[in-house]
Coordinates of N, CA and C in Angstrom, one line a residue:
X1 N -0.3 70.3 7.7 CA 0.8 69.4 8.1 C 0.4 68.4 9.1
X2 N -0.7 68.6 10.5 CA -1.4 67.9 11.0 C -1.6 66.5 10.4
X3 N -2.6 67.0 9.5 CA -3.4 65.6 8.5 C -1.8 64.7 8.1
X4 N -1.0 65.3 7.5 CA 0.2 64.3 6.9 C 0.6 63.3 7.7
X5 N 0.7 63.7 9.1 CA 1.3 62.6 10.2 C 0.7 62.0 10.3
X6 N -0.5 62.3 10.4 CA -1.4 61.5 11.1 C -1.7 59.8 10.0
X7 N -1.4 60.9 8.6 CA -1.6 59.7 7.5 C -0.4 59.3 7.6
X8 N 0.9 59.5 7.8 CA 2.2 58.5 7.8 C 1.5 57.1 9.3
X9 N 1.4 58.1 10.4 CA 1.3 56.8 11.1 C 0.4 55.7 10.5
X10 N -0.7 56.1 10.2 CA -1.7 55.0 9.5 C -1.1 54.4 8.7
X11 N -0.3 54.5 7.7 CA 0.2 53.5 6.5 C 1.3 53.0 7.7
X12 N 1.7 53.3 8.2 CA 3.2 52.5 9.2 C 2.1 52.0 9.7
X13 N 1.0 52.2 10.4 CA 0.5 51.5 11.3 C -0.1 49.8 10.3
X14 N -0.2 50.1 9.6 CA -1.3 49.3 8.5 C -0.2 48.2 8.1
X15 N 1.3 48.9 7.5 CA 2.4 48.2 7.1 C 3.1 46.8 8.4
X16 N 3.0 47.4 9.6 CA 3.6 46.6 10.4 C 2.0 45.8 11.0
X17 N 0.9 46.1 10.6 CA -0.1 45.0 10.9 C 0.1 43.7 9.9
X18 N 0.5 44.0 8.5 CA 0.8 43.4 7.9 C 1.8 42.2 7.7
X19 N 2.7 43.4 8.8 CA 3.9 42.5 8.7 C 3.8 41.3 9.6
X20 N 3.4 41.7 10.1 CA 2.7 40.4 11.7 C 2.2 39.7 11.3
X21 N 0.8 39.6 10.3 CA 0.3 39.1 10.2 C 0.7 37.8 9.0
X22 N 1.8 38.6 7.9 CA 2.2 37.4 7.1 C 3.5 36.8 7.9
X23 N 4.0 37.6 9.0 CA 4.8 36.6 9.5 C 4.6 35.2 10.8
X24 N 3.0 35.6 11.2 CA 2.0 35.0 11.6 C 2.2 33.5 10.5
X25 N 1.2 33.6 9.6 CA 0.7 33.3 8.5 C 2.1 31.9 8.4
X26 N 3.3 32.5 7.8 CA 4.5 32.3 7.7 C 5.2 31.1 8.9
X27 N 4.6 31.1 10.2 CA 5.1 30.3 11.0 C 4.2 29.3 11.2
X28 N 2.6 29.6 11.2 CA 1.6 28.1 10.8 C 1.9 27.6 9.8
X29 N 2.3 28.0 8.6 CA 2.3 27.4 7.5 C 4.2 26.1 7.9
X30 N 5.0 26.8 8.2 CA 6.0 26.2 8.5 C 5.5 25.2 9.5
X31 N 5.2 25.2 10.4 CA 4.1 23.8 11.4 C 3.6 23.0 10.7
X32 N 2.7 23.7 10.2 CA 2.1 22.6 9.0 C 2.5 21.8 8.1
X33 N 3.9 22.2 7.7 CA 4.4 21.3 6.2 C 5.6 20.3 6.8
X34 N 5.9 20.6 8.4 CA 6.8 19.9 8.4 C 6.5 18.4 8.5
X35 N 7.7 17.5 7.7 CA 7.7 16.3 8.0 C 7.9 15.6 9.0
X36 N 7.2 15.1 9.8 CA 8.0 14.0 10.5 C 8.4 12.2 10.3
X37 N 9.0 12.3 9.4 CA 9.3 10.9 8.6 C 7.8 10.2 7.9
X38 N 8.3 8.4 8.1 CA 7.1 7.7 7.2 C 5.6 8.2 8.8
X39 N 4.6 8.1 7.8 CA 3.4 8.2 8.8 C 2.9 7.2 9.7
X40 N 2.6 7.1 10.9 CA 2.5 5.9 11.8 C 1.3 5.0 11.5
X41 N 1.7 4.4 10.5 CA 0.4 3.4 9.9 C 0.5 1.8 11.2
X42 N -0.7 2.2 11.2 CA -1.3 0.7 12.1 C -1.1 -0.4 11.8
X43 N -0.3 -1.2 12.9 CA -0.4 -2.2 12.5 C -1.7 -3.3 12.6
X44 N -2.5 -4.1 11.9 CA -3.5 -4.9 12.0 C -3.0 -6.2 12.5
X45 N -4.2 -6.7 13.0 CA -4.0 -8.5 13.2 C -5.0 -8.7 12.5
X46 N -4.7 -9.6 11.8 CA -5.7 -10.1 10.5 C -5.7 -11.7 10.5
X47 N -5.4 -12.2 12.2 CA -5.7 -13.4 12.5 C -7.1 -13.8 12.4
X48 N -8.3 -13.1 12.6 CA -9.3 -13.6 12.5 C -9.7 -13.5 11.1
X49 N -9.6 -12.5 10.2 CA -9.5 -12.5 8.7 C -9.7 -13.7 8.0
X50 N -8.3 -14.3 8.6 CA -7.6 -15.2 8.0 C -8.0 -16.4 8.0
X51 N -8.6 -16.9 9.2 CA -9.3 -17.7 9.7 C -10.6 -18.1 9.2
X52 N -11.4 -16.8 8.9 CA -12.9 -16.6 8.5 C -12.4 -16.8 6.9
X53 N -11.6 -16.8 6.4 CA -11.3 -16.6 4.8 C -11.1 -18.0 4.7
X54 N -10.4 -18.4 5.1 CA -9.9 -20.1 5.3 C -11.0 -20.8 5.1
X55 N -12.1 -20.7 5.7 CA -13.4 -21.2 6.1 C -14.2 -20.8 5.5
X56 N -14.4 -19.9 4.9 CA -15.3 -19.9 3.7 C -14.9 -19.6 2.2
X57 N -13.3 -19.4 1.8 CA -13.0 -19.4 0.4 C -13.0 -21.2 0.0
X58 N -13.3 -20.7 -1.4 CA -13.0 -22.3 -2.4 C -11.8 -22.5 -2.6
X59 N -10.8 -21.6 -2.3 CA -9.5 -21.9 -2.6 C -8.3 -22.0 -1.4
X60 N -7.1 -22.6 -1.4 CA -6.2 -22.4 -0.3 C -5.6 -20.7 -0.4
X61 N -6.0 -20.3 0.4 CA -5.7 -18.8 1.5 C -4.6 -18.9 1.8
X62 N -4.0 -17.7 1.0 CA -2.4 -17.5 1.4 C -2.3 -16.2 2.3
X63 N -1.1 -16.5 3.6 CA -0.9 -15.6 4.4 C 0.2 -15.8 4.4
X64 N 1.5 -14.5 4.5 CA 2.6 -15.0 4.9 C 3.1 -15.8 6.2
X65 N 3.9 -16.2 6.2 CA 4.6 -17.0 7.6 C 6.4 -16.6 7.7
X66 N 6.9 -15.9 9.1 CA 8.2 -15.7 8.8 C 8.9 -14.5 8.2
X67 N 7.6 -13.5 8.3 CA 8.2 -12.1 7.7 C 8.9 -11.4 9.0
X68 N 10.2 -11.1 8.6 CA 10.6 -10.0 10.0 C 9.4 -9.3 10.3
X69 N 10.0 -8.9 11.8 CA 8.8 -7.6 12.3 C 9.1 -5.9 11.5
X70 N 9.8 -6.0 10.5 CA 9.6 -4.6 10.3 C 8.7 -5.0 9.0
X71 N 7.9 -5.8 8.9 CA 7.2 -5.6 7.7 C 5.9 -5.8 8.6
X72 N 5.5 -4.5 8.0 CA 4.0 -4.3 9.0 C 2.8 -4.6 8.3
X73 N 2.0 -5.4 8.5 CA 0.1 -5.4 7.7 C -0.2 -4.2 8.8
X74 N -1.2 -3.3 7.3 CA -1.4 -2.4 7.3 C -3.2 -2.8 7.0
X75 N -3.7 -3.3 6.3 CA -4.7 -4.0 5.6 C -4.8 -5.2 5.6
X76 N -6.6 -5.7 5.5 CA -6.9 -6.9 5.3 C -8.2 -7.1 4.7
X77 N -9.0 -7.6 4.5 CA -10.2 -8.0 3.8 C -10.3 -9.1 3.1
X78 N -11.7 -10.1 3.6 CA -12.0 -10.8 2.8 C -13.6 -10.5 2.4
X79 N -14.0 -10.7 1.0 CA -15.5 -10.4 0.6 C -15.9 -11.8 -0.2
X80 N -16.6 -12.0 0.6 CA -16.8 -13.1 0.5 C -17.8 -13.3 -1.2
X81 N -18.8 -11.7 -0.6 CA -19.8 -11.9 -2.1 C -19.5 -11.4 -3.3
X82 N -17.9 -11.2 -3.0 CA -17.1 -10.1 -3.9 C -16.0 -11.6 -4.5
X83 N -17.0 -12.1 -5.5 CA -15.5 -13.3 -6.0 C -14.7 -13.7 -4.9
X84 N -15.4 -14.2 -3.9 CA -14.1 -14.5 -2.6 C -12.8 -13.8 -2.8
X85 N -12.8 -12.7 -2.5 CA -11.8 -11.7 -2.6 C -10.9 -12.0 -1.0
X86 N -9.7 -12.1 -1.3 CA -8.6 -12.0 0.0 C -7.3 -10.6 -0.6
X87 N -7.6 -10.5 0.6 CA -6.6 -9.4 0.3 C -5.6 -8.8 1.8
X88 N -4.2 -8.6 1.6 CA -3.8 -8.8 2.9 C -2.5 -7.7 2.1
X89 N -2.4 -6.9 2.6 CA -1.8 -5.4 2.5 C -0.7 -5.1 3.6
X90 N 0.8 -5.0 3.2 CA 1.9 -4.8 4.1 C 2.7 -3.3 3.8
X91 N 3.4 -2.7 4.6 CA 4.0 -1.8 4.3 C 5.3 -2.5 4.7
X92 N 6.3 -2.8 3.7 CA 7.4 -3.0 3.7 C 8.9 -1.9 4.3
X93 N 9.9 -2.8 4.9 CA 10.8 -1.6 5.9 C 11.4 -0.7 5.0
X94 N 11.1 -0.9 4.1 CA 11.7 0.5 3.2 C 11.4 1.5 3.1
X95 N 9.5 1.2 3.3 CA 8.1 2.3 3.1 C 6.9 1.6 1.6
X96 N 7.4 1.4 1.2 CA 7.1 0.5 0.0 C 5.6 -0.1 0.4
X97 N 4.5 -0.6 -0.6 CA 3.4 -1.3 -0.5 C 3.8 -2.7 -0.9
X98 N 3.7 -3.7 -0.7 CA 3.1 -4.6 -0.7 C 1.8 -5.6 -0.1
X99 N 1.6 -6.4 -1.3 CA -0.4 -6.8 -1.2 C -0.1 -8.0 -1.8
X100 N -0.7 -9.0 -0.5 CA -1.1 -10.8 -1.2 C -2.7 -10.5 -1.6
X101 N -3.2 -10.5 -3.1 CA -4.3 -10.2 -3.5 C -5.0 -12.4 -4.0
X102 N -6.1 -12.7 -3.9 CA -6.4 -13.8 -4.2 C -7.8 -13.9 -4.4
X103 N -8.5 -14.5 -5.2 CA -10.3 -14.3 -5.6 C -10.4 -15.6 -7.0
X104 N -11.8 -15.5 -6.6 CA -12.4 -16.6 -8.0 C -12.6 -15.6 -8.9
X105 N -12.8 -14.5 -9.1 CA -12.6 -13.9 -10.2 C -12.0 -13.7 -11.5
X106 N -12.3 -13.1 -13.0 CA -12.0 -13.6 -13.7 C -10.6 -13.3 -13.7
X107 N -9.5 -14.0 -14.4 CA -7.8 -14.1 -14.1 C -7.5 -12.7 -14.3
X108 N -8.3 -12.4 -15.6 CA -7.3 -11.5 -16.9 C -8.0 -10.2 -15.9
X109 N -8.7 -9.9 -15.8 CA -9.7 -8.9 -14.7 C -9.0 -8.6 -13.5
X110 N -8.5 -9.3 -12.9 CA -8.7 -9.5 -12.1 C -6.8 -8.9 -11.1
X111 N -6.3 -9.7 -12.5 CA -5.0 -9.3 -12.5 C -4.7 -8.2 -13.0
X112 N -5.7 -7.7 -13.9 CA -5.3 -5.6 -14.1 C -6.0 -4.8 -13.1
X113 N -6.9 -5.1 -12.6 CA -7.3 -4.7 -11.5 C -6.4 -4.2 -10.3
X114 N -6.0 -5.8 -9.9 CA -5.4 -5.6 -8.5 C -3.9 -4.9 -9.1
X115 N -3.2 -4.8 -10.1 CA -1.6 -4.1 -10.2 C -2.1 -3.0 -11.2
X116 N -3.1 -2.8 -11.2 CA -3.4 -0.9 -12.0 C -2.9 -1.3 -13.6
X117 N -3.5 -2.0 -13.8 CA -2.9 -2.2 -15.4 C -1.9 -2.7 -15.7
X118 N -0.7 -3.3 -14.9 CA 0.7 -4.1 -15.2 C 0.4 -5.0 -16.5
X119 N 1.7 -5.5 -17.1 CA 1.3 -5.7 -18.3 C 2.6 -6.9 -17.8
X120 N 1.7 -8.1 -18.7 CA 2.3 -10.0 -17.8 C 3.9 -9.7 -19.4
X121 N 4.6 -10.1 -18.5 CA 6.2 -10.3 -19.0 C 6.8 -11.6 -19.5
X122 N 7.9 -11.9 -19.9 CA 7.8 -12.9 -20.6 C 8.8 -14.1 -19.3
X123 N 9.1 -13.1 -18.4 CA 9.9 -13.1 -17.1 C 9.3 -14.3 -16.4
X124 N 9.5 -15.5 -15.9 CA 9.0 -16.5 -15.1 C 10.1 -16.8 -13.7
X125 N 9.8 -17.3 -12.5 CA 10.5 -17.1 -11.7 C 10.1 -18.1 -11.0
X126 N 11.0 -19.4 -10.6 CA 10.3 -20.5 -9.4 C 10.3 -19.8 -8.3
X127 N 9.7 -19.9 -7.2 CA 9.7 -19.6 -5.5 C 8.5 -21.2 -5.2
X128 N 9.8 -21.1 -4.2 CA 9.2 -22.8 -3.6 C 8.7 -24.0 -4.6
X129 N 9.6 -24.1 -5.8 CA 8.9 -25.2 -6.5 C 7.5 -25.0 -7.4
X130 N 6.8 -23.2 -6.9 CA 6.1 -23.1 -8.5 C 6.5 -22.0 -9.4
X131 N 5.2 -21.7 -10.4 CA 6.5 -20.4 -11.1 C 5.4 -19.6 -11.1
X132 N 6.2 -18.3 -10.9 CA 5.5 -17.2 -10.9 C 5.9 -16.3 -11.8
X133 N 4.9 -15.6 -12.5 CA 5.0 -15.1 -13.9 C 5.7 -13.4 -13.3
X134 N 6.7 -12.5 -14.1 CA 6.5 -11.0 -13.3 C 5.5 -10.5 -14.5
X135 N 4.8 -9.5 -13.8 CA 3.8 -8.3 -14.9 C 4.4 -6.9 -14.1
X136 N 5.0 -6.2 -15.2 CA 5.5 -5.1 -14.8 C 4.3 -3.7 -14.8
X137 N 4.5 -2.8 -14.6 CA 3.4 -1.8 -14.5 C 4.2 -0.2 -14.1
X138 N 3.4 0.9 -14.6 CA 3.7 2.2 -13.9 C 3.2 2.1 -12.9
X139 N 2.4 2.1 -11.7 CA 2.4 2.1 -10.4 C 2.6 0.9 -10.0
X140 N 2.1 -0.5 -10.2 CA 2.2 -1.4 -9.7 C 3.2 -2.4 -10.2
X141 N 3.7 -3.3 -9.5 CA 4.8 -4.7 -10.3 C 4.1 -5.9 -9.4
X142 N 4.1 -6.8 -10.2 CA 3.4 -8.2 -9.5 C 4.2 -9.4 -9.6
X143 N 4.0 -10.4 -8.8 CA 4.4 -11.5 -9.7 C 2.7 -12.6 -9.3
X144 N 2.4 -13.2 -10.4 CA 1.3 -14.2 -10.9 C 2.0 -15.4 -10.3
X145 N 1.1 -16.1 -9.9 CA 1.2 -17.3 -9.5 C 0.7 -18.0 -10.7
X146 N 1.4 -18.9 -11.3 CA 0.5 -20.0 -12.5 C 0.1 -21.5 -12.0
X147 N -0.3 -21.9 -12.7 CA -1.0 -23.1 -12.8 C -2.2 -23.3 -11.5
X148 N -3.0 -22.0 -10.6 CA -3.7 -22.5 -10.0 C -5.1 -22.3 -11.1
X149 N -6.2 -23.6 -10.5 CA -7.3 -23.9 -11.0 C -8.6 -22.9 -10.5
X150 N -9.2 -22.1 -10.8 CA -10.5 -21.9 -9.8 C -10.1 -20.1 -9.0
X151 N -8.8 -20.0 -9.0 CA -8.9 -18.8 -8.7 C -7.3 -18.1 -9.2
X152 N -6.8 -16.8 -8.7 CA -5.7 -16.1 -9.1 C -5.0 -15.8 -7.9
X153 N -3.7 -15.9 -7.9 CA -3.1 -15.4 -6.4 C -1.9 -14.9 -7.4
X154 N -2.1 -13.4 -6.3 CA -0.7 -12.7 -6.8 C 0.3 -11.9 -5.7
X155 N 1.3 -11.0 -5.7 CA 1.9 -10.5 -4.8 C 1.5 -9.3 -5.9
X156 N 1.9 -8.2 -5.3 CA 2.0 -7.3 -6.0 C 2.1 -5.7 -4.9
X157 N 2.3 -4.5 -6.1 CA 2.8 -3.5 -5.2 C 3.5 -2.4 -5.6
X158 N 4.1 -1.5 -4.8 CA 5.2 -0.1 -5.1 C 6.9 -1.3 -5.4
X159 N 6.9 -2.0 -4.1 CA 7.9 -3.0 -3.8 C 8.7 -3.2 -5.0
X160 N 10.1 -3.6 -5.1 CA 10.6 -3.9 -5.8 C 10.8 -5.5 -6.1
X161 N 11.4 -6.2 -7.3 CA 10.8 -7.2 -6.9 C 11.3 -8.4 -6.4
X162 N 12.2 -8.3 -5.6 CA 12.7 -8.8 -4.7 C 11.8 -8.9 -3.3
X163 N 11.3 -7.5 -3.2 CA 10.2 -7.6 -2.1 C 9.1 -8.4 -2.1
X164 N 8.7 -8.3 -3.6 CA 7.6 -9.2 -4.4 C 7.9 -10.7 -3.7
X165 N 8.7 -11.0 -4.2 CA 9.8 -11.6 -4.0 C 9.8 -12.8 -2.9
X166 N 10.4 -11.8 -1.9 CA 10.0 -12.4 -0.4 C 8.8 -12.5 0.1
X167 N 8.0 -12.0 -0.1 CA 6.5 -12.0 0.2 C 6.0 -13.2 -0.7
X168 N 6.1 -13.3 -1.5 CA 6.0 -14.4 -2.2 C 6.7 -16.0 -1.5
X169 N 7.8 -16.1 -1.3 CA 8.3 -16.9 -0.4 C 7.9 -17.4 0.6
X170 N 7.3 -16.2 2.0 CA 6.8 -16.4 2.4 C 5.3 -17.5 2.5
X171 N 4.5 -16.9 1.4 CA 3.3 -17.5 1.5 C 3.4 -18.8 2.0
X172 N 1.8 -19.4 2.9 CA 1.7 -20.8 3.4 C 0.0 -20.4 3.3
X173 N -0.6 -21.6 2.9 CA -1.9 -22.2 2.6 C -2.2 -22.7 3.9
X174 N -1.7 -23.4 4.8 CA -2.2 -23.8 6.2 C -2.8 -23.2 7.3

C-alpha cells in the first residue's frame, strides 16, 4: 500500500507540473498575439530623394504637394541604373498603401509590375486637366497617367480609388 501513495503523489505531482506549465505557456502566448492597433511605421523625409531624382531623372518627378498630415511616407527610392525608377510609398489614414511609382521602363512591364498584374479598364478619369486610365487588380488598383512620352507614371495601391485619386491630385513636377 506504501508504493500506491507514493505513486498517486507522483502522477498529482506530474499533473499539476503540467498544469503550470501549459498555463505558463497560455499567458506568453496571450502577450504575444495581442494587438496593439496599426504598427508604428516611420515616417520618412524623402526631401533629399526627391531632389537627387529631379536632378538626374529624364523625366518630370512627381511628389505630392498638400497631402494632410495623416498620410504618412513610409518609402522612397530612386535607382537611377534601374530605368530611372522613382518610387515614393504612403500609408494612407485609413491604413491602406498607397505608391507614386515613375521610370523609363518599358510601359506594359512596367505597369504589371508595379500593381501585381492589374489589368488597364476601359475607365478614364481627368485629374487636373490630364486623363488617367483606372487598371483594376486583386491586390493592387492603379490609375495610369496617359499621354506621357519617355516614361510611365502611375498611383497605385491597397487604396481605394478615391485615395488613388487624391494622391493623384496631389502630384506636382516642380
Amino acid at each position: 500500500m506504501a508504493g500506491t501513495n507514493s505513486m498517486q503523489k507522483t502522477a498529482r505531482d506530474m499533473i499539476l507540473s503540467l498544469a503550470v506549465i501549459v498555463l505558463v505557456a497560455g499567458v506568453v502566448w496571450l502577450l504575444n498575439t495581442q494587438e496593439d492597433g496599426d504598427p508604428d511605421l516611420k515616417r520618412v523625409d524623402y526631401r533629399v530623394d526627391l531632389l537627387t531624382a529631379r536632378r538626374a531623372a529624364p523625366y518630370p518627378v512627381a511628389a505630392p504637394v498638400g497631402l494632410p498630415e495623416a498620410w504618412k511616407p513610409t518609402s522612397v527610392r530612386f535607382r537611377g541604373e534601374d530605368a530611372d525608377a522613382w518610387h515614393l510609398g504612403y500609408h494612407a489614414p485609413d491604413g491602406q498603401y498607397v505608391a507614386v511609382e515613375q521610370s523609363t521602363d518599358k510601359r506594359v512591364a512596367f505597369i504589371d509590375s508595379k500593381t501585381q498584374g492589374a489589368e488597364k479598364t476601359d475607365v478614364t478619369q481627368q485629374i487636373d486637366g490630364e486623363t488617367w486610365t483606372r487598371y483594376e487588380g486583386d491586390h493592387y488598383d492603379a490609375l495610369v497617367l496617359e499621354g506621357t512620352d519617355g516614361s510611365t507614371t502611375l498611383v497605385t495601391g491597397t487604396g481605394s480609388f478615391g485615395q488613388l485619386t487624391k494622391m493623384a491630385a496631389s502630384l506636382r513636377t516642380e
